[in-house]
Short mmCIF file of C-alpha atoms and ligand atoms in Angstrom, two decimals:
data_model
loop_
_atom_site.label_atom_id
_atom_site.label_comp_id
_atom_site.label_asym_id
_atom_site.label_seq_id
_atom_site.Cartn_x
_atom_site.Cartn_y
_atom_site.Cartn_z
CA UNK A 279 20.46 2.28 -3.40
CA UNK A 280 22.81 3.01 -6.42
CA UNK A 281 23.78 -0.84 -6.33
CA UNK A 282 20.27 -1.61 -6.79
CA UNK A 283 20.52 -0.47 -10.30
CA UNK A 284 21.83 -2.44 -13.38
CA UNK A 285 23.73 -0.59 -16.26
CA UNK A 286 21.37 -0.48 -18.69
CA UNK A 287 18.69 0.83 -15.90
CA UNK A 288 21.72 3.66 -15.39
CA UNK A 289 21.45 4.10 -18.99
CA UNK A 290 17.95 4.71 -19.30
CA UNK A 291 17.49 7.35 -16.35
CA UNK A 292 20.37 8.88 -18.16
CA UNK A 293 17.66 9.42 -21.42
CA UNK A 294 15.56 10.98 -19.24
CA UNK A 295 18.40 14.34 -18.94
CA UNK A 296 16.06 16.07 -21.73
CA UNK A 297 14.09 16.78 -18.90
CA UNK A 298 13.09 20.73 -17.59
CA UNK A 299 15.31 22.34 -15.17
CA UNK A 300 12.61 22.66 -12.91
CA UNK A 301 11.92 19.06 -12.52
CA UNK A 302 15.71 18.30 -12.22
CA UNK A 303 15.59 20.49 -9.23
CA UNK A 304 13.01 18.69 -7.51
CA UNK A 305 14.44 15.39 -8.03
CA UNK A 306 17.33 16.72 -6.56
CA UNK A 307 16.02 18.26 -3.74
CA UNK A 308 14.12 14.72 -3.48
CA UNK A 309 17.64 12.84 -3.30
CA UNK A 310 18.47 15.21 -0.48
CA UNK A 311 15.93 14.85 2.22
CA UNK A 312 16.26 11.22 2.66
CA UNK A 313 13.82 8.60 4.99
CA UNK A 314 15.46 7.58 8.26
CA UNK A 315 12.51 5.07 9.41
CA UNK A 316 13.40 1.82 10.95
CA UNK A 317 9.77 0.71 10.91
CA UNK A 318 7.01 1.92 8.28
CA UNK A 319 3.32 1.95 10.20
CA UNK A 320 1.19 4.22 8.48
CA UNK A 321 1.53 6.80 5.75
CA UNK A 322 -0.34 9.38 7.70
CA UNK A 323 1.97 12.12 9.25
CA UNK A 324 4.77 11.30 7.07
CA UNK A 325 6.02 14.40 4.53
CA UNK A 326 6.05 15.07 0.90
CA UNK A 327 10.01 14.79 1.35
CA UNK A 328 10.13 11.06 2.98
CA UNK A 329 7.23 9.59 0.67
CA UNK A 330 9.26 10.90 -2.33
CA UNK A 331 12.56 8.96 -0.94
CA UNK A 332 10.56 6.02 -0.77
CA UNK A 333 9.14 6.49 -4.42
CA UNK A 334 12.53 7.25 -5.72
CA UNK A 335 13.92 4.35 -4.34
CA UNK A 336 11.17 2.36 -5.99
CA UNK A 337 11.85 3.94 -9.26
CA UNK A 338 15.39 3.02 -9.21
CA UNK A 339 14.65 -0.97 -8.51
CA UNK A 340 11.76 -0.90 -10.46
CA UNK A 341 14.27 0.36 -13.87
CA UNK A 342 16.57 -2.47 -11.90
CA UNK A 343 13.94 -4.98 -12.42
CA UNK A 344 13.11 -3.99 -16.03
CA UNK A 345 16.96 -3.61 -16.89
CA UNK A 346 17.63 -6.90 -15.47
CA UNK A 347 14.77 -8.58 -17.74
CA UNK A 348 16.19 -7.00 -20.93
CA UNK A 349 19.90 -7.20 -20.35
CA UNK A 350 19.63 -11.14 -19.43
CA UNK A 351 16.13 -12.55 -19.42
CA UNK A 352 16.42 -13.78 -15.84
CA UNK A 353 15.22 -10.93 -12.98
CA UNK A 354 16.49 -12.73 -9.55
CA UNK A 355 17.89 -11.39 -7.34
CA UNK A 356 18.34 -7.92 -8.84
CA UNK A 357 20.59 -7.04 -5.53
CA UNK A 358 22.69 -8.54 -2.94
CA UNK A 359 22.00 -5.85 -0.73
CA UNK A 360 20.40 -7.49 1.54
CA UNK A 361 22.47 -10.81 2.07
CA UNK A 362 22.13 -12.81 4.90
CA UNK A 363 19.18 -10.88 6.19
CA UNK A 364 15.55 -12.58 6.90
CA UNK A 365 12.61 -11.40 6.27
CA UNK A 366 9.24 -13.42 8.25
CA UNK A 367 5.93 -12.63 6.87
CA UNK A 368 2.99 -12.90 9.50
CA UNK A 369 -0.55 -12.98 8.25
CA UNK A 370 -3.01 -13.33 10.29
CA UNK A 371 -5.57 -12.86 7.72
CA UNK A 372 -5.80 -14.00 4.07
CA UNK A 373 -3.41 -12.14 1.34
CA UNK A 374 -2.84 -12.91 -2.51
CA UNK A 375 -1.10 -9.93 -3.48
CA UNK A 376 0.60 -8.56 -0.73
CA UNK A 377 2.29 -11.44 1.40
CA UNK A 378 3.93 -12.71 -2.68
CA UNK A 379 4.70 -9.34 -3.62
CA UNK A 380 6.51 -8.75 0.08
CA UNK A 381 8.47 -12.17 -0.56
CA UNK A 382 9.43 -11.49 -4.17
CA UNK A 383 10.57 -7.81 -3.33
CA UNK A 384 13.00 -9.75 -0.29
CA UNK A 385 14.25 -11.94 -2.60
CA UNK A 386 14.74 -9.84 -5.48
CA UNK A 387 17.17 -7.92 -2.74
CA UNK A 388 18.61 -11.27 -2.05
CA UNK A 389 16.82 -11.94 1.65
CA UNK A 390 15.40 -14.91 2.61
CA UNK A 391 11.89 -15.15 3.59
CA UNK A 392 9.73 -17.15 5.77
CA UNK A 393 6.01 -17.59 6.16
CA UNK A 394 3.74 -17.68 8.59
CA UNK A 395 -0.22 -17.04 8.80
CA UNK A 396 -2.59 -17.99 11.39
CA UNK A 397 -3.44 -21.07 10.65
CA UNK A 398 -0.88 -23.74 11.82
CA UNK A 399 1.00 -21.57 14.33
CA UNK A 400 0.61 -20.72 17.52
CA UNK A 401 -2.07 -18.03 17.35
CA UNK A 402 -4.15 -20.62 17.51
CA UNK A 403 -3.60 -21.62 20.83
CA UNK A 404 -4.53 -18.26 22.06
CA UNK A 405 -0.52 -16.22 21.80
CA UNK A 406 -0.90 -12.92 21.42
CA UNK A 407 0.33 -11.34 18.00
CA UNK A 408 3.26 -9.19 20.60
CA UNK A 409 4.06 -12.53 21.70
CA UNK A 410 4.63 -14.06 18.29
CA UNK A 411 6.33 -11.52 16.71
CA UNK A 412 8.65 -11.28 20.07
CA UNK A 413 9.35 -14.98 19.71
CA UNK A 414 10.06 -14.91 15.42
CA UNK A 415 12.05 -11.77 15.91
CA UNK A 416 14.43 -13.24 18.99
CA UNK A 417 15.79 -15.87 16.75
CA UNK A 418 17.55 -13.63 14.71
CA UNK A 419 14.72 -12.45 12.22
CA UNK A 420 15.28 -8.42 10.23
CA UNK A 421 12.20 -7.59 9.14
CA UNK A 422 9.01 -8.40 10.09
CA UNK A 423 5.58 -7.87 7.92
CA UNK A 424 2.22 -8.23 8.99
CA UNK A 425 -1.31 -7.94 8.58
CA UNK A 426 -4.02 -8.56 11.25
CA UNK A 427 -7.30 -7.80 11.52
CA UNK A 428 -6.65 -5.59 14.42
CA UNK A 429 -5.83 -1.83 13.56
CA UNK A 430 -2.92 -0.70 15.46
CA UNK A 431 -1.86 -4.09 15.65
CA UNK A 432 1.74 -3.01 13.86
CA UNK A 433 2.17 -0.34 16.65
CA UNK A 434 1.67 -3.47 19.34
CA UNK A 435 4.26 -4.85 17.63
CA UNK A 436 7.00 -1.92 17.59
CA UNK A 437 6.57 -1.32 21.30
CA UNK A 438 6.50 -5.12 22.45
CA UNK A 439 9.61 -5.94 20.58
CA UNK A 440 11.08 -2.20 22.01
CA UNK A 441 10.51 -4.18 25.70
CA UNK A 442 13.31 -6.79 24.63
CA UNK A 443 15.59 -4.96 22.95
CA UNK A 444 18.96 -4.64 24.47
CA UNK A 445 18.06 -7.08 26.78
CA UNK A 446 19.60 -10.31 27.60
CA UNK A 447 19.13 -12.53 24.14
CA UNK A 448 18.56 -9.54 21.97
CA UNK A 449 21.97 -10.34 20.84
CA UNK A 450 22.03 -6.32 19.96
CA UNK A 451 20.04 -7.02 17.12
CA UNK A 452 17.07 -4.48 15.78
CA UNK A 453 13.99 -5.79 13.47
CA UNK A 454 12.21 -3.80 11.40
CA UNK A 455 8.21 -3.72 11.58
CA UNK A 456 6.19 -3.41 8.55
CA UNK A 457 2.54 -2.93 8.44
CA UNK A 458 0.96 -4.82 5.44
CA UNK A 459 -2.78 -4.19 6.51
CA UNK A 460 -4.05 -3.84 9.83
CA UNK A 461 -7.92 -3.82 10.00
CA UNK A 462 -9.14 -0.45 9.12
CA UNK A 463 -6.13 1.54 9.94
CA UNK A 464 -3.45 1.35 6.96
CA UNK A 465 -2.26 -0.12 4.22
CA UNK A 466 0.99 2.00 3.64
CA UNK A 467 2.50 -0.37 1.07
CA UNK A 468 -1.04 -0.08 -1.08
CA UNK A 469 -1.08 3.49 -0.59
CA UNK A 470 2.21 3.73 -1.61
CA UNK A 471 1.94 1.70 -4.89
CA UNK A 472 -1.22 3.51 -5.91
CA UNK A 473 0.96 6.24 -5.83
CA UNK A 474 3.17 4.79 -7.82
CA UNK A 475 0.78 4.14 -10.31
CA UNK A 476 -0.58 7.55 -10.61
CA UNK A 477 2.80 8.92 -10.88
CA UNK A 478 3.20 6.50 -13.88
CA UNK A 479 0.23 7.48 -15.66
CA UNK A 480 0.61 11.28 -15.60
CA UNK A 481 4.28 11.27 -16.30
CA UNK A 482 4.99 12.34 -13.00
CA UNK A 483 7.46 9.58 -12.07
CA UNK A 484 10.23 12.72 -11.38
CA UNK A 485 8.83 14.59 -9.30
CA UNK A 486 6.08 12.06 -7.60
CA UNK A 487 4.08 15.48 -7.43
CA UNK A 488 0.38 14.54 -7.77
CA UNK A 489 -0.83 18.73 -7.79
CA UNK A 490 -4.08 19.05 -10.37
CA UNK A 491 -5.11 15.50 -10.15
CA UNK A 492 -8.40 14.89 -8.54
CA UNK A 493 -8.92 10.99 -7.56
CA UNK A 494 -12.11 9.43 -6.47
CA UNK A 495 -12.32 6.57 -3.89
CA UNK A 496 -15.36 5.25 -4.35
CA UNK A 497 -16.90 2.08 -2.18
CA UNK A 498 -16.33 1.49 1.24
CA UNK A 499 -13.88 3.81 2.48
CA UNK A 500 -14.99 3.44 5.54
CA UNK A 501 -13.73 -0.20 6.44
CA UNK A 502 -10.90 0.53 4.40
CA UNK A 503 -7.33 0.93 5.44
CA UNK A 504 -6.20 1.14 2.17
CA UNK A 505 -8.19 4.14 1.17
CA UNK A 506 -6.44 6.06 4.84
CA UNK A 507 -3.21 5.40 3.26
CA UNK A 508 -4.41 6.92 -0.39
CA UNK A 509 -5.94 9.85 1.68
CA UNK A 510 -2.81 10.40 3.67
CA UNK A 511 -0.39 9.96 0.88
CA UNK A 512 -1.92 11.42 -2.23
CA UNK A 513 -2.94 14.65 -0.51
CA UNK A 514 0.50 15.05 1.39
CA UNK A 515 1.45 15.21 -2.79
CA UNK A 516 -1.22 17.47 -3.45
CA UNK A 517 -3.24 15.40 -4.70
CA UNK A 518 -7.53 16.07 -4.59
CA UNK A 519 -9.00 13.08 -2.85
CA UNK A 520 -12.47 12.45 -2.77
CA UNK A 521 -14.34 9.71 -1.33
CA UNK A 522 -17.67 8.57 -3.10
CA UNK A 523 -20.42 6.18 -1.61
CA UNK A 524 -23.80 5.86 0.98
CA UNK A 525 -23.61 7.44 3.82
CA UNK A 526 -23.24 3.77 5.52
CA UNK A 527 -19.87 3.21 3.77
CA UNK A 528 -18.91 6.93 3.11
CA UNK A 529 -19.36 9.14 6.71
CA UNK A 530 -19.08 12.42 6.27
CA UNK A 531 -16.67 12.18 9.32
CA UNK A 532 -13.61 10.86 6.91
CA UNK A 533 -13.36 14.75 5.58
CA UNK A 534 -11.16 15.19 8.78
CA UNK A 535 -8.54 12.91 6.81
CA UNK A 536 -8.04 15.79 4.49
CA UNK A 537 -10.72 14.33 1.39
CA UNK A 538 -14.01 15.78 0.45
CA UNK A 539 -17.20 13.93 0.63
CA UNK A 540 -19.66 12.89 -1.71
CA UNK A 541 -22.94 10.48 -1.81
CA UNK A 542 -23.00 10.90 -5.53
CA UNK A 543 -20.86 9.83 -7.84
CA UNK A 544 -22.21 10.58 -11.73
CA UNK A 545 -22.25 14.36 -10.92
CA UNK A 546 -18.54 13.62 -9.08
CA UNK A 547 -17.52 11.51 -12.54
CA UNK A 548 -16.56 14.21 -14.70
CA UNK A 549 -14.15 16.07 -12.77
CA UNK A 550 -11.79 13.17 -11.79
CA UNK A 551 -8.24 12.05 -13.17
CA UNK A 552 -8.45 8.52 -11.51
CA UNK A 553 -11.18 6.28 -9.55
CA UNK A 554 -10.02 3.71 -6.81
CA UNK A 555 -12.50 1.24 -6.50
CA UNK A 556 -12.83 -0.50 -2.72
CA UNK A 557 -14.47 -3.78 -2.41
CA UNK A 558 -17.41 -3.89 -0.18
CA UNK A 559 -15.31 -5.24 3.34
CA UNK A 560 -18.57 -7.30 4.37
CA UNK A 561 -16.07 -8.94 6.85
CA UNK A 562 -15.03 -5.69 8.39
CA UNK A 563 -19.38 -4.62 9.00
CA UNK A 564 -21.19 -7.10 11.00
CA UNK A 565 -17.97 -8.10 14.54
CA UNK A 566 -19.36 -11.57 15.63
CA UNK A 567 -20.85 -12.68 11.74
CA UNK A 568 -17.53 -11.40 10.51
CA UNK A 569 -15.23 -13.10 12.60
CA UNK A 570 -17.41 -16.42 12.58
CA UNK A 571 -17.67 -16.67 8.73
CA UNK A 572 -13.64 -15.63 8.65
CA UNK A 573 -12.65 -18.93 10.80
CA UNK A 574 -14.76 -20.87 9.20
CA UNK A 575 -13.29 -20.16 5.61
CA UNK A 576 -16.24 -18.59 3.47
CA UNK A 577 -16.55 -15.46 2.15
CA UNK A 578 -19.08 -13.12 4.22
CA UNK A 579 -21.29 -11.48 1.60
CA UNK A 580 -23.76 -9.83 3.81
CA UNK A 581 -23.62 -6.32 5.88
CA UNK A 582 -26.11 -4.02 8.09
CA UNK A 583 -24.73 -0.78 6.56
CA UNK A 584 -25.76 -1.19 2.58
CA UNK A 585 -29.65 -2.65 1.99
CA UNK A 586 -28.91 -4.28 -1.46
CA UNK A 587 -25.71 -5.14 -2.96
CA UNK A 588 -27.79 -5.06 -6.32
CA UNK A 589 -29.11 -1.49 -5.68
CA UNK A 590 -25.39 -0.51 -4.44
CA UNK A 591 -23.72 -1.62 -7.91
CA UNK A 592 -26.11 0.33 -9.76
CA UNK A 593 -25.87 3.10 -7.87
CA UNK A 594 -21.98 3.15 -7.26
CA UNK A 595 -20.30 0.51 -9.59
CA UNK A 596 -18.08 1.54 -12.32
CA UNK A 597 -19.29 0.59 -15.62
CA UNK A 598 -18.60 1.30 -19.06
CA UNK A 599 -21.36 4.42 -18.93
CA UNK A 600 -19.51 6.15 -16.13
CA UNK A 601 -16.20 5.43 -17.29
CA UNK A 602 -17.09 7.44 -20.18
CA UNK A 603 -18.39 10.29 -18.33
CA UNK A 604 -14.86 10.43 -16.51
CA UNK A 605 -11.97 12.67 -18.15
CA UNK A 606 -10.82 11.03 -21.31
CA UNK A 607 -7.34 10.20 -19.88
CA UNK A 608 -8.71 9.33 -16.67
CA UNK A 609 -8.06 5.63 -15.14
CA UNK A 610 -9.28 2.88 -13.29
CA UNK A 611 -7.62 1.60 -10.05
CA UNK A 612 -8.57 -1.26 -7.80
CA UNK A 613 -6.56 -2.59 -5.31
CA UNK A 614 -7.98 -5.98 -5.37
CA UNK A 615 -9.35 -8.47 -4.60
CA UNK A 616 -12.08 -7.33 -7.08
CA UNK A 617 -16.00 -8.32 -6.97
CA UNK A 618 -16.77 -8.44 -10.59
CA UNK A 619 -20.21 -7.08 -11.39
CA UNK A 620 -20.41 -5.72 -7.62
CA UNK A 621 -17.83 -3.06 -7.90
CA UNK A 622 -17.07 -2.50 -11.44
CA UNK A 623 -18.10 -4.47 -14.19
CA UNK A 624 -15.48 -7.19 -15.84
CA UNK A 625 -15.62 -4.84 -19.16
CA UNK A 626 -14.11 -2.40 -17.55
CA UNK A 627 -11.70 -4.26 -14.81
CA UNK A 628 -10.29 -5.93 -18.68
CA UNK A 629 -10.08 -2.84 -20.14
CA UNK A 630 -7.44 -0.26 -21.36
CA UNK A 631 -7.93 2.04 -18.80
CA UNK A 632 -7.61 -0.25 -16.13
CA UNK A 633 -4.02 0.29 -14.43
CA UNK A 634 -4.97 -3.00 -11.47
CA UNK A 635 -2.51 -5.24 -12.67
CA UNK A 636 -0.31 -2.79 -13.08
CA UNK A 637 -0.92 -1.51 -9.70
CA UNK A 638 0.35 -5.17 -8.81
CA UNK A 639 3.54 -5.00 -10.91
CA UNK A 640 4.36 -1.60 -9.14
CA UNK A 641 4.40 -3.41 -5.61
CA UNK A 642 7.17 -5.66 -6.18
CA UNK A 643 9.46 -2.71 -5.83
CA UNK A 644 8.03 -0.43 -3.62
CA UNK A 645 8.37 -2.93 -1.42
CA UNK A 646 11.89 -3.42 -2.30
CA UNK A 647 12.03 0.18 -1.53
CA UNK A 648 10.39 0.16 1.87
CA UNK A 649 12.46 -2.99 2.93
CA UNK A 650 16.17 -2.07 1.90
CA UNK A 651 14.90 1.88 3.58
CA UNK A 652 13.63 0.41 6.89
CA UNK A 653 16.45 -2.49 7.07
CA UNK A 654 18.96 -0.04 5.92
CA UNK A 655 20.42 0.27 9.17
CA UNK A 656 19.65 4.08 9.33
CA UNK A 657 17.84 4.34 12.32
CA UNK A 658 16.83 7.30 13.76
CA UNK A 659 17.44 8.61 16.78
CA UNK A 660 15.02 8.07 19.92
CA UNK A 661 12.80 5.38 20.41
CA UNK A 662 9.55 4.52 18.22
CA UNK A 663 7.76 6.56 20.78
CA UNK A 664 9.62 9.74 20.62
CA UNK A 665 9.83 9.79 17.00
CA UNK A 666 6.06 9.06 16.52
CA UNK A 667 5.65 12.55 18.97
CA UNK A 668 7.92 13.99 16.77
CA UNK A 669 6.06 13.05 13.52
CA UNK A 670 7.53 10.73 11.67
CA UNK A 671 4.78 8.52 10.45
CA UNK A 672 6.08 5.38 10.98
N1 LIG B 234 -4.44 -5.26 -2.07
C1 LIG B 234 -4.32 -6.23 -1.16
O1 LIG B 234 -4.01 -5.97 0.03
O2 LIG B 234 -4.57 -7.49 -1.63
P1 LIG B 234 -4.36 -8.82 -0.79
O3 LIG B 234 -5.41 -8.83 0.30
O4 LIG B 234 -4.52 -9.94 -1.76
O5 LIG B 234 -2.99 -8.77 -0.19
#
């Protein structure tokens, strides 16, 4: 990691030795208990030690990518750590933000990257998504990322490719699996770079402790995989988590993640540090409308589990009212892509207290970080099976 980080980057964390003793002694005790994951799955399961490697690690490229900008004016790569290596993304469904942020963070670490998504390859003639990874990871591939629209898809992945390996062709080579969305499951990178975020915005970026903060997700954490990543990963950082929204989007079932429940959010408003708006996943409520509106391009925009989208943004959508019944200090999240006037209102998606695009700046390198960890050639021990029984989350 230490090569990931320019001089002046050194130079900077140096300023930062003002700091108590107490917080020095958890970033130490951070830098000791270090992440040994080959693949990363899901957030959920994974300690407070390994997510705090990972967030360290993003720290350090993230004052790499800022140190390169001021020392030079040019940011690429920021690292040659990963030379020679390839990283394929595999979408099977659409991405703005992730798939670019995925290939910037590979290059930035000096990887090359290839694309693929699901429409012009194979997939379309009916191969499985084992089969295609199989096939882009047997000529010689590192890393692979992908989102499909099929949770547990990722964990398909890990044990199809775990059928080849060592066998004849394998060359002895390993590849890396990365989940970057897979239907309703997780979203570890997103959960990851809310984090991040948080961290940011309460001065926390030491310790990546989140105790005392209470965040609301509020939408449609039901569909979402992104808000069982927040769940998993804030509150393993003691974190608060509380999901806000109708009973159709919002079961009361999801308290068995670890988050309390509520139907209503102004009496939720003034207790809470941050909001994480969801989009309504229309895609994700109605199988057969879903899927037919998703090959044929266009937006779905209808759903059997909320009445009115109308009556839904006034009863749930963040506007400049409820932003002001929040803490003072508390912020806005989304992580996109964002329904103006459905979720929250473009006022307050443009305003001060909106951290989105930061949100999107933080990716870059926690996807370095997750990347360089899981191609780092520390793998532990025992197959992905054994180590899943075990508890390490991905
Ligand atoms: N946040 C997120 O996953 O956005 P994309 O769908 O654009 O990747």
């Amino acid at each position: 990691m230490a090569q990931g980080v320019s001089k002046l980057a050194r130079k900077r964390r140096g300023a930062g030795a003002g700091a108590s003793t107490e917080a020095r002694g958890r970033t130490a005790a951070v830098a000791e208990e270090r992440w040994s994951g080959r693949h990363l799955l899901q957030l959920r399961g994974m300690t407070a030690g390994a997510l705090r490697d990972l967030l360290v690690r993003a720290r350090g490229y993230e004052e790499a990518l800022e140190g390169a900008v001021a020392a030079d004016g040019a940011v690429a790569p920021v690292t040659a750590e990963l030379r020679g290596r390839v990283v394929a993304n595999l979408f099977f469904e659409d991405s703005t933000r992730t798939r670019v942020s995925f290939s910037v963070a590979a290059r930035r670490l000096g990887a090359e990257t290839i694309d693929l998504t699901s429409v012009g390859s194979s997939a379309s003639k009916g191969e499985t998504v084992g089969d295609t990874a199989a096939n882009v990871a047997a000529m010689g591939v590192d890393a692979l990322v992908i989102r499909h629209r099929s949770s547990g898809a990722g964990h398909l992945v890990v044990r199809t490719l775990e059928r080849y390996e060592g066998g004849a062709g394998s060359g002895g080579r390993v590849c890396s699996v990365v989940n970057a969305g897979d239907g309703r499951h997780e979203h570890p990178t997103q959960g990851l770079l809310d984090i991040y975020t948080l961290a940011e915005r309460f001065g926390r970026l030491k310790s990546f402790d989140l105790d005392g903060l209470t965040v609301a997700i509020v939408g449609d954490a039901g569909s979402s995989r992104v808000a069982r990543s927040d769940i998993a990963g804030m509150t393993a950082l003691g974190a608060r988590v509380i999901c806000v929204g109708p009973p159709g989007l919002v079961p009361s079932g999801l308290t068995s993640l670890g988050c309390e429940v509520s139907h209503e959010l102004d009496s939720v408003l003034p207790r809470l540090d941050a909001v994480n708006v969801l989009r309504i996943q229309f895609e994700r409520h109605e199988v057969g409308a879903g899927a037919q509106k998703a090959e044929n391009r266009a937006p779905a925009t209808s759903s059997n589990v909320i009445a009115s989208v109308r009556e839904y943004a006034e009863l749930y959508g963040i506007n400049t009212r409820r932003l002001g019944r929040m803490k003072k200090h508390a912020v806005v999240m989304h992580p996109g892509p964002i329904n103006r006037g459905v979720e929250l209102t473009a006022e307050v998606a443009d305003s001060q207290r909106s951290m989105v695009l930061r949100q999107v700046t933080h990716g870059v390198a926690v996807r370095m970080a997750v990347l360089s960890a899981c191609m780092s050639g520390k793998v532990a021990k025992g197959s992905y099976g054994q180590r899943a029984k075990e508890g390490v989350g991905a």
